[in-house]
Amino acid sequence: MKFLNDVNPSYDLTYNDTFMVPSRSAIASRTSVDLTTPDGIGTSIPLVVSNMTAVAGRRMAETVARRGGIAILPQDISREAVDDMVGQVKRAHTVFETPITVQTTDSVSTALSLLGKRSHGAAVVLNGHEPVGIVSLADCQEVDRFARISEVMSENIITASVDEDPRSVFDTIAERHLSMVPMLDDGRLAGVLTRKGILRSTIYSPAVDPQGRLMVGGAVGINGDVRAKTASLLESGVDVLVVDTAHGHQEKMIEALPHVTAARDEFADRTGRRLQVVAGNVVAADGVTDLVSAGADILKVGVGPGAMCTTRMMTGVGRPQFSAVLECAQAAHESGAEVWADGGVKYPRDVALALAAGAASVMIGSWFAGTHESAGDLVVDPHGRSYKESFGMASARAVQNRTKKQSAFDRARSGLFEEGISHSRMYLDPARPGVEDLVDSIISGVRSSFTYAGAESIAQFRERAVVGVQSSAGYEEGRPRETSW
């Protein structure tokens, strides 16, 4: 990347402070762009779901992996929960979407509690293991909540075999105006296909492990028996290790990383597979150098840019994200490492600019919180708008969860020093209620950015991107208007 007119800004820059200038390009179509990440993870798009309790869970992980990204499970969940989540992701189909299922004898209230978990908009009704109907949200409106599913479901169910050509399934969905088609394998439900799901399967390549299963990552903290916790994550089957703390450039992180890499290397000796270790967060070259020396393969960059984070307002500590990514990426590349830009993205342009600055992937948290697949429950406000609750990982709510095994006194004392927002409503966009809808929007914008730069890969984009510095008025000029003047 180079700055327009070789300007060397005398102050740090946010994504809003920057823009990209088009260059001569031979890229005729955005479909020619290869977004495979250069960080050795194995993802085919540069998106990572942040390890936030309100965001990253099983549904989020499998959905994003199916489209080529990866989610990182939080460190504050039990070993049993991690085993269960990883196992379910690994068992999920790489093309078919995991269905919501209810039994004919279930109540309408059961269906209502599940329909908000995915953007399908409907559940498959089973009689034992046999699909016998479909029930949608509309079917559950203005009926007794204790009514049985068999009383409200649609019995006009169309199914398809797992061996059937997805294009043929698409034609069936379109001709019959269906929301989805259950896919059967010897009479048993294997998944569902939607119209958009079929189209997406032709555009995205899933992120899969060497066994062809969907990928998922796991986070570990720097306190306690770090080596044992890392070994536990590895046994669960995660595909990348994220050593996570708000202030990554500290002695405890430098002491913890060798324990993580030792467990990783022992696992590699037994399995022949060496996983990447991600560590952070840092915002300056010194932090990158020290953590790479301690064993990190990828550095997580960002202090304070997240929507749920109050660190900068509470402490004055942090750094504008574009400049942080730019400096850290340069230092990392000199050491043979990569960086993930963690936080601060609100639009597809921000993701493209992070990649131009040198990031291999971009971590997203709150932006994905307001989707059907995020970990929170769907809530409807008094005005009928649907939302999910989100909270920061240093907030009082997160601290309470993290310290639940401590004494009441120690928990109360820890609660005095929280940072971050504990309760925030992330409203679902009616036009993009699912995380895949947001991924479509982001990847479409990023691919277009690559065509403007004349780049077919992330490596070429880093070399060819020309970035300028703009005023707040320049940024405002580029924003579309939803209403007239």
CSV table of C-alpha atoms in Angstrom, one decimal, residues 122-125 131-136 139 149-150 152-160 172-173 175-182:
chain,number,residue,atom,x,y,z
A,122,ALA,CA,-39.4,-21.9,9.1
A,123,ALA,CA,-38.9,-25.2,10.9
A,124,VAL,CA,-39.1,-28.8,9.7
A,125,VAL,CA,-41.8,-30.8,11.5
A,131,PRO,CA,-40.2,-35.0,8.0
A,132,VAL,CA,-44.0,-34.6,7.8
A,133,GLY,CA,-44.5,-30.8,7.5
A,134,ILE,CA,-43.3,-27.2,7.7
A,135,VAL,CA,-44.2,-24.6,10.3
A,136,SER,CA,-43.4,-20.9,9.8
A,139,ASP,CA,-48.4,-20.3,11.1
A,149,ILE,CA,-47.5,-28.1,16.0
A,150,SER,CA,-49.6,-30.8,14.2
A,152,VAL,CA,-50.9,-25.4,12.7
A,153,MET,CA,-48.2,-26.9,10.4
A,154,SER,CA,-48.4,-27.1,6.6
A,155,GLU,CA,-48.5,-30.7,5.5
A,156,ASN,CA,-47.7,-29.7,1.9
A,157,ILE,CA,-44.0,-30.6,2.2
A,158,ILE,CA,-41.7,-31.0,-0.8
A,159,THR,CA,-38.4,-32.8,-0.1
A,160,ALA,CA,-35.4,-33.6,-2.2
A,172,THR,CA,-38.3,-26.5,-7.4
A,173,ILE,CA,-38.1,-23.8,-4.8
A,175,GLU,CA,-41.5,-22.8,-9.2
A,176,ARG,CA,-43.4,-23.7,-6.0
A,177,HIS,CA,-42.6,-20.5,-4.1
A,178,LEU,CA,-41.1,-22.4,-1.2
A,179,SER,CA,-39.0,-20.9,1.6
A,180,MET,CA,-36.8,-24.0,1.8
A,181,VAL,CA,-36.6,-27.7,0.8
A,182,PRO,CA,-35.6,-30.4,3.4
